[in-house]
XYZ file of C-alpha atoms in Angstrom:
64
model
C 182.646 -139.700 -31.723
C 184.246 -142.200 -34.082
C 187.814 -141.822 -34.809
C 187.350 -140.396 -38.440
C 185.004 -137.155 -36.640
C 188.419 -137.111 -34.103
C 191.037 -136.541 -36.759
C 188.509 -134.079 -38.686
C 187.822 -132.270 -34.936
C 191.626 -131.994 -34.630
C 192.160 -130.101 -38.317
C 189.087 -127.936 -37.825
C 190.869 -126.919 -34.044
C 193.811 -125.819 -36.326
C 192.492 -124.520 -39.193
C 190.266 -121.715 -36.495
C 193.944 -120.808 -34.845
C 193.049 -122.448 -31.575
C 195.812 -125.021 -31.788
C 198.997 -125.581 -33.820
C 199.173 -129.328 -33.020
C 197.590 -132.196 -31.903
C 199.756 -132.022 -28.131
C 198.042 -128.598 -28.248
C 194.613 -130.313 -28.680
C 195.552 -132.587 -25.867
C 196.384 -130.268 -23.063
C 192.822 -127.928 -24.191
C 191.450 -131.453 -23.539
C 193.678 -132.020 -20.237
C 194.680 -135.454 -21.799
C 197.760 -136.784 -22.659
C 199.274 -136.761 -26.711
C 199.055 -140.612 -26.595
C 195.676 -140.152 -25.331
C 194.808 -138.024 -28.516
C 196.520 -141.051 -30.885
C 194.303 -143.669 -29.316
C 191.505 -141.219 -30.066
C 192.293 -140.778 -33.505
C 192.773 -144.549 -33.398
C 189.733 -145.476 -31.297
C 187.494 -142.821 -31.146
C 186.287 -141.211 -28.094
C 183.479 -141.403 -25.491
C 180.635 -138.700 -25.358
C 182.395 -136.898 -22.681
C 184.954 -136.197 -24.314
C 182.930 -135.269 -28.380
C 181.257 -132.689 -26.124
C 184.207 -131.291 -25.083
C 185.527 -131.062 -28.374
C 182.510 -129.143 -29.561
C 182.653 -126.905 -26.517
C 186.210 -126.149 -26.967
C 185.921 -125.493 -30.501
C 183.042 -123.236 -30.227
C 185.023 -121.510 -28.032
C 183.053 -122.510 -24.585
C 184.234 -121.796 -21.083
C 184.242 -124.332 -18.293
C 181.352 -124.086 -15.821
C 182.072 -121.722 -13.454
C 182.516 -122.947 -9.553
């Protein structure tokens, strides 16, 4: 996920209510806030775009 699908991941999170702010993103993520700005800098690894999508389609973690 480049940096530019990031920033738009992070405004569609708020704009569905399921974060007011980009720390908020970050802890859904279990990352740091200066983890999200090098993200929105750098981009992120697959990993972490698939969490993104799983989080905002409302996914829960794998059970066990």
């Amino acid at each position: 996920m480049d940096s530019e699908a990031f920033t738009l991941w992070l405004a569609d999170m708020k704009s569905a209510g399921l974060a007011r702010s980009d720390a908020k993103c970050a802890g859904l993520l279990g990352v740091s806030a200066n983890s999200v700005l090098a993200m929105k800098q750098r981009g992120t690894d697959r990993r972490t775009a698939l969490a993104c999508r799983a989080l905002l389609h409302r996914l829960e973690p794998y059970p066990g």
